[in-house]
mmCIF file of C-alpha atoms in Angstrom:
data_model
loop_
_atom_site.group_PDB
_atom_site.id
_atom_site.type_symbol
_atom_site.label_atom_id
_atom_site.label_comp_id
_atom_site.label_asym_id
_atom_site.label_seq_id
_atom_site.Cartn_x
_atom_site.Cartn_y
_atom_site.Cartn_z
ATOM 1 C CA UNK A 1 0.473 -0.156 -0.075
ATOM 2 C CA UNK A 2 1.197 3.861 -0.839
ATOM 3 C CA UNK A 3 1.531 6.751 1.474
ATOM 4 C CA UNK A 4 -1.319 8.683 1.595
ATOM 5 C CA UNK A 5 -0.449 11.893 0.620
ATOM 6 C CA UNK A 6 -2.362 14.231 3.590
ATOM 7 C CA UNK A 7 -2.527 18.390 3.889
ATOM 8 C CA UNK A 8 -3.201 19.087 7.210
ATOM 9 C CA UNK A 9 -5.182 22.776 8.354
ATOM 10 C CA UNK A 10 -4.479 23.562 11.376
ATOM 11 C CA UNK A 11 -1.340 21.734 12.456
ATOM 12 C CA UNK A 12 -0.272 23.714 15.442
ATOM 13 C CA UNK A 13 -3.689 22.855 17.377
ATOM 14 C CA UNK A 14 -4.206 19.548 19.087
ATOM 15 C CA UNK A 15 -5.272 17.630 16.420
ATOM 16 C CA UNK A 16 -2.585 18.818 13.979
ATOM 17 C CA UNK A 17 0.126 17.549 17.003
ATOM 18 C CA UNK A 18 -1.859 14.102 17.001
ATOM 19 C CA UNK A 19 -1.684 14.178 13.160
ATOM 20 C CA UNK A 20 1.383 14.356 13.332
ATOM 21 C CA UNK A 21 1.905 11.474 16.161
ATOM 22 C CA UNK A 22 0.071 9.015 13.295
ATOM 23 C CA UNK A 23 2.632 9.995 11.100
ATOM 24 C CA UNK A 24 4.934 9.319 13.184
ATOM 25 C CA UNK A 25 3.893 6.022 14.064
ATOM 26 C CA UNK A 26 3.276 5.003 10.155
ATOM 27 C CA UNK A 27 5.355 6.275 7.891
ATOM 28 C CA UNK A 28 4.799 4.031 5.462
ATOM 29 C CA UNK A 29 1.635 4.875 5.031
ATOM 30 C CA UNK A 30 0.963 8.907 5.354
ATOM 31 C CA UNK A 31 3.162 11.608 4.618
ATOM 32 C CA UNK A 32 2.396 15.283 5.044
ATOM 33 C CA UNK A 33 2.839 17.355 2.274
ATOM 34 C CA UNK A 34 1.035 20.390 3.882
ATOM 35 C CA UNK A 35 1.358 22.371 7.141
ATOM 36 C CA UNK A 36 -0.952 25.144 7.796
ATOM 37 C CA UNK A 37 -1.462 27.693 11.256
ATOM 38 C CA UNK A 38 -3.067 31.029 11.818
ATOM 39 C CA UNK A 39 0.086 32.298 13.847
ATOM 40 C CA UNK A 40 1.967 29.779 15.286
ATOM 41 C CA UNK A 41 5.301 30.660 13.165
ATOM 42 C CA UNK A 42 7.822 29.119 15.661
ATOM 43 C CA UNK A 43 5.691 25.879 16.021
ATOM 44 C CA UNK A 44 4.612 25.542 12.228
ATOM 45 C CA UNK A 45 8.666 25.775 11.437
ATOM 46 C CA UNK A 46 9.178 23.009 13.784
ATOM 47 C CA UNK A 47 6.944 20.882 12.255
ATOM 48 C CA UNK A 48 7.879 21.844 8.869
ATOM 49 C CA UNK A 49 11.876 21.004 9.841
ATOM 50 C CA UNK A 50 10.473 17.823 10.468
ATOM 51 C CA UNK A 51 8.156 17.064 7.714
ATOM 52 C CA UNK A 52 9.879 18.571 5.708
ATOM 53 C CA UNK A 53 6.272 19.816 3.730
ATOM 54 C CA UNK A 54 7.232 20.415 0.052
ATOM 55 C CA UNK A 55 4.261 23.386 1.649
ATOM 56 C CA UNK A 56 3.728 25.253 4.963
ATOM 57 C CA UNK A 57 0.625 28.153 4.937
ATOM 58 C CA UNK A 58 0.475 30.567 7.774
ATOM 59 C CA UNK A 59 -2.708 32.872 7.915
ATOM 60 C CA UNK A 60 -0.401 35.612 10.002
ATOM 61 C CA UNK A 61 1.439 37.471 7.200
ATOM 62 C CA UNK A 62 2.886 39.761 10.009
ATOM 63 C CA UNK A 63 4.878 36.905 10.687
ATOM 64 C CA UNK A 64 6.355 35.028 7.911
ATOM 65 C CA UNK A 65 10.113 36.861 8.229
ATOM 66 C CA UNK A 66 9.671 35.008 12.241
ATOM 67 C CA UNK A 67 8.694 31.349 9.647
ATOM 68 C CA UNK A 68 11.618 31.983 7.145
ATOM 69 C CA UNK A 69 13.678 32.644 9.405
ATOM 70 C CA UNK A 70 13.115 29.475 11.858
ATOM 71 C CA UNK A 71 12.999 27.109 8.850
ATOM 72 C CA UNK A 72 16.448 24.974 7.785
ATOM 73 C CA UNK A 73 14.594 24.317 4.287
ATOM 74 C CA UNK A 74 13.021 26.695 2.125
ATOM 75 C CA UNK A 75 9.459 24.658 1.485
ATOM 76 C CA UNK A 76 6.827 26.549 -1.244
ATOM 77 C CA UNK A 77 5.230 28.955 1.093
ATOM 78 C CA UNK A 78 1.652 30.433 1.390
ATOM 79 C CA UNK A 79 0.354 33.450 3.522
ATOM 80 C CA UNK A 80 -3.219 35.172 4.337
ATOM 81 C CA UNK A 81 -6.746 33.546 3.751
ATOM 82 C CA UNK A 82 -6.139 32.764 0.271
ATOM 83 C CA UNK A 83 -2.994 30.638 1.284
ATOM 84 C CA UNK A 84 -5.070 28.260 3.568
ATOM 85 C CA UNK A 85 -7.021 27.373 -0.373
ATOM 86 C CA UNK A 86 -4.162 27.430 -2.352
ATOM 87 C CA UNK A 87 -2.461 24.553 -0.366
ATOM 88 C CA UNK A 88 -5.528 22.308 0.265
ATOM 89 C CA UNK A 89 -5.955 22.361 -3.024
ATOM 90 C CA UNK A 90 -1.838 21.037 -3.480
ATOM 91 C CA UNK A 91 -1.313 18.502 -6.947
ATOM 92 C CA UNK A 92 0.088 16.244 -5.022
ATOM 93 C CA UNK A 93 -2.435 16.147 -2.057
ATOM 94 C CA UNK A 94 -4.807 13.409 -2.235
ATOM 95 C CA UNK A 95 -6.533 14.648 1.588
ATOM 96 C CA UNK A 96 -6.875 17.743 2.985
ATOM 97 C CA UNK A 97 -7.786 17.250 7.143
ATOM 98 C CA UNK A 98 -9.046 19.872 8.478
ATOM 99 C CA UNK A 99 -8.910 20.803 11.842
ATOM 100 C CA UNK A 100 -9.607 24.849 11.332
ATOM 101 C CA UNK A 101 -11.555 25.448 14.815
ATOM 102 C CA UNK A 102 -14.053 28.126 13.627
ATOM 103 C CA UNK A 103 -15.693 29.297 10.256
ATOM 104 C CA UNK A 104 -12.610 30.085 8.975
ATOM 105 C CA UNK A 105 -11.975 25.656 7.523
ATOM 106 C CA UNK A 106 -15.070 26.605 5.555
ATOM 107 C CA UNK A 107 -13.671 27.716 1.822
ATOM 108 C CA UNK A 108 -10.932 25.726 2.661
ATOM 109 C CA UNK A 109 -12.354 22.626 3.008
ATOM 110 C CA UNK A 110 -14.800 23.286 -0.044
ATOM 111 C CA UNK A 111 -11.889 23.914 -2.081
ATOM 112 C CA UNK A 112 -10.274 21.251 -1.316
ATOM 113 C CA UNK A 113 -13.425 18.653 -1.977
ATOM 114 C CA UNK A 114 -13.406 21.130 -5.760
ATOM 115 C CA UNK A 115 -9.898 19.688 -6.473
ATOM 116 C CA UNK A 116 -10.819 16.331 -6.296
ATOM 117 C CA UNK A 117 -9.501 15.927 -2.231
ATOM 118 C CA UNK A 118 -11.416 13.741 0.113
ATOM 119 C CA UNK A 119 -11.691 15.290 3.492
ATOM 120 C CA UNK A 120 -10.761 14.794 6.723
ATOM 121 C CA UNK A 121 -13.384 16.252 8.747
ATOM 122 C CA UNK A 122 -11.800 17.678 12.142
ATOM 123 C CA UNK A 123 -14.096 20.799 12.497
ATOM 124 C CA UNK A 124 -17.488 20.656 13.199
ATOM 125 C CA UNK A 125 -18.412 24.410 11.977
ATOM 126 C CA UNK A 126 -17.896 22.751 8.421
ATOM 127 C CA UNK A 127 -20.849 20.504 8.656
ATOM 128 C CA UNK A 128 -22.727 22.399 11.523
ATOM 129 C CA UNK A 129 -22.796 25.557 9.309
ATOM 130 C CA UNK A 130 -22.875 24.375 5.807
ATOM 131 C CA UNK A 131 -23.371 20.371 5.809
ATOM 132 C CA UNK A 132 -26.029 20.694 2.876
ATOM 133 C CA UNK A 133 -23.630 22.351 0.618
ATOM 134 C CA UNK A 134 -20.519 20.591 1.829
ATOM 135 C CA UNK A 135 -22.198 17.070 1.192
ATOM 136 C CA UNK A 136 -23.816 17.652 -1.907
ATOM 137 C CA UNK A 137 -20.243 19.101 -3.530
ATOM 138 C CA UNK A 138 -18.690 16.337 -1.978
ATOM 139 C CA UNK A 139 -21.134 13.923 -3.596
ATOM 140 C CA UNK A 140 -21.080 15.837 -6.915
ATOM 141 C CA UNK A 141 -17.041 15.821 -7.370
ATOM 142 C CA UNK A 142 -16.468 12.004 -6.126
ATOM 143 C CA UNK A 143 -14.659 12.803 -2.980
ATOM 144 C CA UNK A 144 -14.868 11.176 0.426
ATOM 145 C CA UNK A 145 -15.926 13.454 3.676
ATOM 146 C CA UNK A 146 -14.368 11.145 6.838
ATOM 147 C CA UNK A 147 -15.004 11.571 10.415
ATOM 148 C CA UNK A 148 -12.153 12.766 12.582
ATOM 149 C CA UNK A 149 -13.663 13.598 15.668
ATOM 150 C CA UNK A 150 -13.484 10.247 17.756
ATOM 151 C CA UNK A 151 -17.253 10.236 18.341
ATOM 152 C CA UNK A 152 -18.194 10.608 14.148
ATOM 153 C CA UNK A 153 -15.277 8.142 13.840
ATOM 154 C CA UNK A 154 -16.855 5.545 16.322
ATOM 155 C CA UNK A 155 -20.399 5.883 13.772
ATOM 156 C CA UNK A 156 -18.363 6.047 10.948
ATOM 157 C CA UNK A 157 -16.023 2.604 11.623
ATOM 158 C CA UNK A 158 -20.260 0.560 13.377
ATOM 159 C CA UNK A 159 -21.508 1.192 9.720
ATOM 160 C CA UNK A 160 -18.407 0.816 7.799
ATOM 161 C CA UNK A 161 -18.076 -1.931 5.540
ATOM 162 C CA UNK A 162 -15.053 -0.918 3.843
ATOM 163 C CA UNK A 163 -16.763 -0.396 0.330
ATOM 164 C CA UNK A 164 -18.456 2.178 -1.283
ATOM 165 C CA UNK A 165 -17.607 5.547 -2.616
ATOM 166 C CA UNK A 166 -18.757 8.186 0.330
ATOM 167 C CA UNK A 167 -20.707 10.353 0.757
ATOM 168 C CA UNK A 168 -24.020 8.263 -0.513
ATOM 169 C CA UNK A 169 -26.392 10.604 -2.331
ATOM 170 C CA UNK A 170 -28.729 12.407 0.779
ATOM 171 C CA UNK A 171 -30.860 9.982 3.105
ATOM 172 C CA UNK A 172 -28.541 7.581 2.838
ATOM 173 C CA UNK A 173 -25.330 6.801 5.379
ATOM 174 C CA UNK A 174 -22.043 7.173 4.593
ATOM 175 C CA UNK A 175 -21.892 2.914 4.244
ATOM 176 C CA UNK A 176 -23.316 2.071 0.871
ATOM 177 C CA UNK A 177 -26.603 2.829 1.736
ATOM 178 C CA UNK A 178 -27.525 1.228 5.024
ATOM 179 C CA UNK A 179 -29.596 4.654 6.595
ATOM 180 C CA UNK A 180 -33.119 2.286 6.959
ATOM 181 C CA UNK A 181 -31.624 -0.407 9.084
ATOM 182 C CA UNK A 182 -30.116 2.054 11.173
ATOM 183 C CA UNK A 183 -32.826 2.884 14.115
ATOM 184 C CA UNK A 184 -30.686 5.010 16.337
ATOM 185 C CA UNK A 185 -26.951 7.104 16.462
ATOM 186 C CA UNK A 186 -25.978 7.623 19.892
ATOM 187 C CA UNK A 187 -23.088 10.237 20.483
ATOM 188 C CA UNK A 188 -21.139 9.577 24.001
ATOM 189 C CA UNK A 189 -20.125 12.267 26.240
ATOM 190 C CA UNK A 190 -18.506 12.246 28.867
ATOM 191 C CA UNK A 191 -20.307 15.048 30.655
ATOM 192 C CA UNK A 192 -17.208 17.453 31.003
ATOM 193 C CA UNK A 193 -16.678 18.594 34.704
ATOM 194 C CA UNK A 194 -20.083 19.589 35.705
ATOM 195 C CA UNK A 195 -21.891 16.454 35.367
ATOM 196 C CA UNK A 196 -22.996 16.242 38.288
ATOM 197 C CA UNK A 197 -22.951 19.819 39.356
ATOM 198 C CA UNK A 198 -26.679 21.205 40.629
ATOM 199 C CA UNK A 199 -27.743 24.303 38.684
ATOM 200 C CA UNK A 200 -28.346 26.004 41.236
ATOM 201 C CA UNK A 201 -24.253 26.184 41.764
ATOM 202 C CA UNK A 202 -23.861 26.955 37.835
ATOM 203 C CA UNK A 203 -23.696 30.946 38.244
ATOM 204 C CA UNK A 204 -20.900 30.600 40.540
ATOM 205 C CA UNK A 205 -19.090 28.181 38.063
ATOM 206 C CA UNK A 206 -15.592 29.534 37.511
ATOM 207 C CA UNK A 207 -12.990 29.777 33.876
ATOM 208 C CA UNK A 208 -11.057 27.891 35.739
ATOM 209 C CA UNK A 209 -13.621 25.332 37.109
ATOM 210 C CA UNK A 210 -14.520 24.767 33.400
ATOM 211 C CA UNK A 211 -11.318 24.048 31.731
ATOM 212 C CA UNK A 212 -10.732 21.713 33.692
ATOM 213 C CA UNK A 213 -11.973 18.428 31.259
ATOM 214 C CA UNK A 214 -11.983 15.156 33.103
ATOM 215 C CA UNK A 215 -11.022 12.992 30.566
ATOM 216 C CA UNK A 216 -9.445 15.340 27.000
ATOM 217 C CA UNK A 217 -7.463 17.689 27.243
ATOM 218 C CA UNK A 218 -8.344 20.741 24.258
ATOM 219 C CA UNK A 219 -7.969 24.230 23.172
ATOM 220 C CA UNK A 220 -9.853 26.539 25.612
ATOM 221 C CA UNK A 221 -12.605 26.901 23.137
ATOM 222 C CA UNK A 222 -13.767 22.983 22.554
ATOM 223 C CA UNK A 223 -13.300 22.338 26.399
ATOM 224 C CA UNK A 224 -15.735 25.032 27.278
ATOM 225 C CA UNK A 225 -18.249 23.509 24.966
ATOM 226 C CA UNK A 226 -17.724 20.035 26.282
ATOM 227 C CA UNK A 227 -18.851 21.497 30.562
ATOM 228 C CA UNK A 228 -21.669 23.320 28.582
ATOM 229 C CA UNK A 229 -22.480 20.269 26.320
ATOM 230 C CA UNK A 230 -22.438 22.705 23.361
ATOM 231 C CA UNK A 231 -19.937 20.584 21.355
ATOM 232 C CA UNK A 232 -22.071 17.418 22.110
ATOM 233 C CA UNK A 233 -25.307 19.670 20.367
ATOM 234 C CA UNK A 234 -22.754 20.199 17.515
ATOM 235 C CA UNK A 235 -21.935 17.127 17.016
ATOM 236 C CA UNK A 236 -25.601 16.049 16.701
ATOM 237 C CA UNK A 237 -26.304 18.251 14.012
ATOM 238 C CA UNK A 238 -22.439 17.058 12.231
ATOM 239 C CA UNK A 239 -24.077 13.877 12.700
ATOM 240 C CA UNK A 240 -27.602 14.149 11.106
ATOM 241 C CA UNK A 241 -25.737 15.481 7.668
ATOM 242 C CA UNK A 242 -23.033 12.882 8.108
ATOM 243 C CA UNK A 243 -24.478 10.220 8.195
ATOM 244 C CA UNK A 244 -27.746 10.969 6.432
ATOM 245 C CA UNK A 245 -29.869 9.772 9.021
ATOM 246 C CA UNK A 246 -32.731 12.516 10.794
ATOM 247 C CA UNK A 247 -31.913 14.717 13.913
ATOM 248 C CA UNK A 248 -34.601 12.518 15.774
ATOM 249 C CA UNK A 249 -32.235 9.465 15.625
ATOM 250 C CA UNK A 250 -29.549 10.806 16.709
ATOM 251 C CA UNK A 251 -28.862 10.903 20.701
ATOM 252 C CA UNK A 252 -26.850 11.277 23.159
ATOM 253 C CA UNK A 253 -25.779 9.359 26.479
ATOM 254 C CA UNK A 254 -23.657 10.415 29.171
ATOM 255 C CA UNK A 255 -20.410 8.469 29.681
ATOM 256 C CA UNK A 256 -17.852 9.454 32.192
ATOM 257 C CA UNK A 257 -15.222 6.721 31.188
ATOM 258 C CA UNK A 258 -14.936 7.871 27.512
ATOM 259 C CA UNK A 259 -14.036 4.648 26.152
ATOM 260 C CA UNK A 260 -16.886 3.142 24.232
ATOM 261 C CA UNK A 261 -16.565 6.267 21.141
ATOM 262 C CA UNK A 262 -19.999 6.081 20.157
ATOM 263 C CA UNK A 263 -22.738 3.539 18.958
ATOM 264 C CA UNK A 264 -25.395 2.196 16.281
ATOM 265 C CA UNK A 265 -28.998 0.892 17.162
ATOM 266 C CA UNK A 266 -29.790 -0.822 13.808
ATOM 267 C CA UNK A 267 -33.604 -2.137 12.892
ATOM 268 C CA UNK A 268 -33.709 -5.357 14.878
ATOM 269 C CA UNK A 269 -32.612 -3.917 18.118
ATOM 270 C CA UNK A 270 -28.475 -4.304 18.034
ATOM 271 C CA UNK A 271 -26.092 -2.785 19.022
ATOM 272 C CA UNK A 272 -22.205 -1.933 18.154
ATOM 273 C CA UNK A 273 -19.881 0.093 19.355
ATOM 274 C CA UNK A 274 -16.301 1.357 18.904
ATOM 275 C CA UNK A 275 -14.293 1.132 22.099
ATOM 276 C CA UNK A 276 -10.571 2.035 22.546
ATOM 277 C CA UNK A 277 -8.638 4.837 24.525
ATOM 278 C CA UNK A 278 -9.322 8.496 24.744
ATOM 279 C CA UNK A 279 -6.093 9.493 22.117
ATOM 280 C CA UNK A 280 -7.534 11.211 18.887
ATOM 281 C CA UNK A 281 -4.945 9.725 17.073
ATOM 282 C CA UNK A 282 -7.163 6.323 16.763
ATOM 283 C CA UNK A 283 -9.792 8.797 14.819
ATOM 284 C CA UNK A 284 -7.144 10.504 12.682
ATOM 285 C CA UNK A 285 -5.414 6.682 11.530
ATOM 286 C CA UNK A 286 -8.021 5.265 10.542
ATOM 287 C CA UNK A 287 -9.796 8.675 8.486
ATOM 288 C CA UNK A 288 -6.206 8.166 6.830
ATOM 289 C CA UNK A 289 -5.432 4.458 6.074
ATOM 290 C CA UNK A 290 -9.477 3.584 5.758
ATOM 291 C CA UNK A 291 -10.730 1.075 4.649
ATOM 292 C CA UNK A 292 -7.300 -0.683 5.931
ATOM 293 C CA UNK A 293 -6.613 -1.091 10.229
ATOM 294 C CA UNK A 294 -2.600 -0.837 10.303
ATOM 295 C CA UNK A 295 -0.741 -1.398 13.512
ATOM 296 C CA UNK A 296 0.526 1.136 15.043
ATOM 297 C CA UNK A 297 2.001 2.065 18.874
ATOM 298 C CA UNK A 298 -1.328 3.048 20.598
ATOM 299 C CA UNK A 299 -2.419 0.811 23.997
ATOM 300 C CA UNK A 300 -4.700 -1.327 23.115
ATOM 301 C CA UNK A 301 -7.356 -1.418 25.605
ATOM 302 C CA UNK A 302 -6.667 -3.721 28.972
ATOM 303 C CA UNK A 303 -10.263 -5.472 29.888
ATOM 304 C CA UNK A 304 -9.264 -6.275 33.559
ATOM 305 C CA UNK A 305 -8.798 -3.006 34.279
ATOM 306 C CA UNK A 306 -12.129 -1.099 33.061
ATOM 307 C CA UNK A 307 -14.067 -2.563 35.964
ATOM 308 C CA UNK A 308 -17.239 -0.366 34.895
ATOM 309 C CA UNK A 309 -18.323 1.402 31.993
ATOM 310 C CA UNK A 310 -21.150 3.956 33.149
ATOM 311 C CA UNK A 311 -24.023 5.281 31.391
ATOM 312 C CA UNK A 312 -26.920 8.037 31.825
ATOM 313 C CA UNK A 313 -29.749 9.962 30.036
ATOM 314 C CA UNK A 314 -28.021 13.617 30.086
ATOM 315 C CA UNK A 315 -29.502 16.181 32.022
ATOM 316 C CA UNK A 316 -31.096 18.261 28.909
ATOM 317 C CA UNK A 317 -33.025 20.805 30.994
ATOM 318 C CA UNK A 318 -29.973 21.596 33.314
ATOM 319 C CA UNK A 319 -27.691 21.894 29.720
ATOM 320 C CA UNK A 320 -29.808 23.463 27.253
ATOM 321 C CA UNK A 321 -27.170 23.279 24.415
ATOM 322 C CA UNK A 322 -28.829 19.949 23.085
ATOM 323 C CA UNK A 323 -32.101 20.902 23.030
ATOM 324 C CA UNK A 324 -31.134 23.909 21.333
ATOM 325 C CA UNK A 325 -28.885 22.220 18.553
ATOM 326 C CA UNK A 326 -31.983 19.989 18.193
ATOM 327 C CA UNK A 327 -34.088 22.627 16.948
ATOM 328 C CA UNK A 328 -31.057 23.893 14.578
ATOM 329 C CA UNK A 329 -30.915 21.188 13.555
ATOM 330 C CA UNK A 330 -34.227 20.621 12.746
ATOM 331 C CA UNK A 331 -35.187 23.568 11.586
ATOM 332 C CA UNK A 332 -32.029 23.830 9.530
ATOM 333 C CA UNK A 333 -31.112 26.424 6.871
ATOM 334 C CA UNK A 334 -29.053 29.499 8.251
ATOM 335 C CA UNK A 335 -29.749 28.294 11.773
ATOM 336 C CA UNK A 336 -27.361 25.982 12.783
ATOM 337 C CA UNK A 337 -24.741 29.209 11.494
ATOM 338 C CA UNK A 338 -26.443 31.211 14.036
ATOM 339 C CA UNK A 339 -26.603 28.741 16.782
ATOM 340 C CA UNK A 340 -22.413 28.402 15.850
ATOM 341 C CA UNK A 341 -21.701 31.458 15.944
ATOM 342 C CA UNK A 342 -23.440 33.021 19.196
ATOM 343 C CA UNK A 343 -21.913 30.015 21.048
ATOM 344 C CA UNK A 344 -18.270 30.812 19.834
ATOM 345 C CA UNK A 345 -19.359 34.648 20.589
ATOM 346 C CA UNK A 346 -20.569 34.244 23.809
ATOM 347 C CA UNK A 347 -17.597 31.154 24.838
ATOM 348 C CA UNK A 348 -15.107 33.895 24.412
ATOM 349 C CA UNK A 349 -16.768 36.633 26.667
ATOM 350 C CA UNK A 350 -16.782 33.718 29.229
ATOM 351 C CA UNK A 351 -13.366 32.816 28.275
ATOM 352 C CA UNK A 352 -12.679 36.726 29.175
ATOM 353 C CA UNK A 353 -14.613 36.562 32.538
ATOM 354 C CA UNK A 354 -17.094 39.203 30.872
ATOM 355 C CA UNK A 355 -20.041 36.759 31.090
ATOM 356 C CA UNK A 356 -20.957 33.944 34.002
ATOM 357 C CA UNK A 357 -21.672 30.144 33.061
ATOM 358 C CA UNK A 358 -25.324 30.032 32.463
ATOM 359 C CA UNK A 359 -25.003 33.548 29.897
ATOM 360 C CA UNK A 360 -23.845 31.462 27.249
ATOM 361 C CA UNK A 361 -27.140 28.980 26.841
ATOM 362 C CA UNK A 362 -29.389 32.299 27.449
ATOM 363 C CA UNK A 363 -27.411 33.850 24.601
ATOM 364 C CA UNK A 364 -27.231 31.413 21.732
ATOM 365 C CA UNK A 365 -30.637 31.210 22.330
ATOM 366 C CA UNK A 366 -32.219 34.572 22.339
ATOM 367 C CA UNK A 367 -30.263 35.082 19.351
ATOM 368 C CA UNK A 368 -31.734 32.151 17.647
ATOM 369 C CA UNK A 369 -35.203 33.645 18.506
ATOM 370 C CA UNK A 370 -33.958 36.493 16.784
ATOM 371 C CA UNK A 371 -32.738 35.282 13.733
ATOM 372 C CA UNK A 372 -35.077 35.168 10.215
ATOM 373 C CA UNK A 373 -34.121 31.657 8.956
ATOM 374 C CA UNK A 374 -33.322 31.635 5.472
ATOM 375 C CA UNK A 375 -33.980 27.879 3.912
ATOM 376 C CA UNK A 376 -31.050 26.283 1.813
ATOM 377 C CA UNK A 377 -29.053 29.091 1.593
ATOM 378 C CA UNK A 378 -26.139 29.037 -0.746
ATOM 379 C CA UNK A 379 -22.437 29.992 1.621
ATOM 380 C CA UNK A 380 -23.023 33.676 1.421
ATOM 381 C CA UNK A 381 -26.799 33.448 3.162
ATOM 382 C CA UNK A 382 -25.003 31.020 4.975
ATOM 383 C CA UNK A 383 -21.182 33.429 6.394
ATOM 384 C CA UNK A 384 -23.763 36.627 6.322
ATOM 385 C CA UNK A 385 -25.827 34.704 9.001
ATOM 386 C CA UNK A 386 -23.078 34.091 10.836
ATOM 387 C CA UNK A 387 -21.581 37.646 10.610
ATOM 388 C CA UNK A 388 -25.558 38.752 12.040
ATOM 389 C CA UNK A 389 -25.401 36.328 15.022
ATOM 390 C CA UNK A 390 -22.000 37.631 15.743
ATOM 391 C CA UNK A 391 -22.945 41.235 15.805
ATOM 392 C CA UNK A 392 -26.222 40.805 17.419
ATOM 393 C CA UNK A 393 -24.499 38.409 20.441
ATOM 394 C CA UNK A 394 -22.070 41.248 20.679
ATOM 395 C CA UNK A 395 -24.810 43.527 21.072
ATOM 396 C CA UNK A 396 -26.806 41.931 23.458
ATOM 397 C CA UNK A 397 -23.971 40.941 25.695
ATOM 398 C CA UNK A 398 -22.564 44.418 25.869
ATOM 399 C CA UNK A 399 -26.520 45.769 26.286
ATOM 400 C CA UNK A 400 -26.641 43.145 29.124
ATOM 401 C CA UNK A 401 -23.326 44.587 30.643
ATOM 402 C CA UNK A 402 -24.579 47.851 30.672
ATOM 403 C CA UNK A 403 -27.896 46.717 32.454
ATOM 404 C CA UNK A 404 -26.079 45.516 35.427
ATOM 405 C CA UNK A 405 -23.420 48.294 35.570
ATOM 406 C CA UNK A 406 -26.796 50.986 35.757
ATOM 407 C CA UNK A 407 -28.402 48.474 38.041
ATOM 408 C CA UNK A 408 -25.745 48.204 40.779
ATOM 409 C CA UNK A 409 -25.518 52.287 40.549
ATOM 410 C CA UNK A 410 -28.991 52.568 41.272
ATOM 411 C CA UNK A 411 -29.013 49.652 44.033
#
């Protein structure tokens, strides 16, 4: 088997670091030909010096001199947002791994698809905001959309027969048309650090507490999303588009051990699950080597040491993110983009200690309520809805802060 030539967008983040670990672990099956980062010039240079990637991209053009000074060879260098689209369409690349947080990965992902590259998706926003467009374009180009999120990769493994072209037509699952045989897709969630915290204590939750995830080591934004369960809500919408299953058949169960990464219940009542240690190298490797399974140095499960696997229903009333995401996914159109954008701005405000923890949910719901949904939007309409939601959220948070100030002065 020849090596898969991969471009990594978001190389200096946690997913990008894991992708490089996989490339080190299976060098005969994975070659990094392109690396892209937002602003971490020194780390990108170190990765490039290690991998000898033929092309690299730094979005922050103000740090290009720092990048060039740290390089020990002469790769082709792209820059800016346009550079992301250029590196995503490298002639020598076969797959583009998109691990950019936020909306920045959407245009390069579509550019990669148009260039006939398979897409490995680790950025939820791509499918949450524009799942219909992305999957339609992938079908038109005959390219594969392979999930890297551990939950969706688990579902893919449960459905996968190792044959067929991904994705399938709308309404079918990506494994060869098994959608009618699937009763439920069951996404597992650790529950985050506040799984057992009473809702009455939510207003006093600090940023430091919310950043202490019990299972995964991730960036701050996704860690807060895991604490609010917005992460899982976004994954519900993502699963809807990836596997062509209606939102009503996508469910969430709390599983604190994070060993079972997700499950599929079939029409006959049988359930298949995918289990492994909590390490993103597992799903990244499977996306790269699919349909093959390749030996690696990752630790196997020792069932004698697992002791117990627990499952519980989510506290949907206390953690409204799941209901908001279900509403957005069922409504469709521009509403998922609004949900995502409002959440991003609210999380940033929480991380900046400008709002309390429960205000994240309340703000997202309020902005969703104000939005006039556009059905079947094109990309420009989605991006306009995204920008509207960001502006509306900022305005709402400023008004709330002003109101609290006035109230305290009056008191």
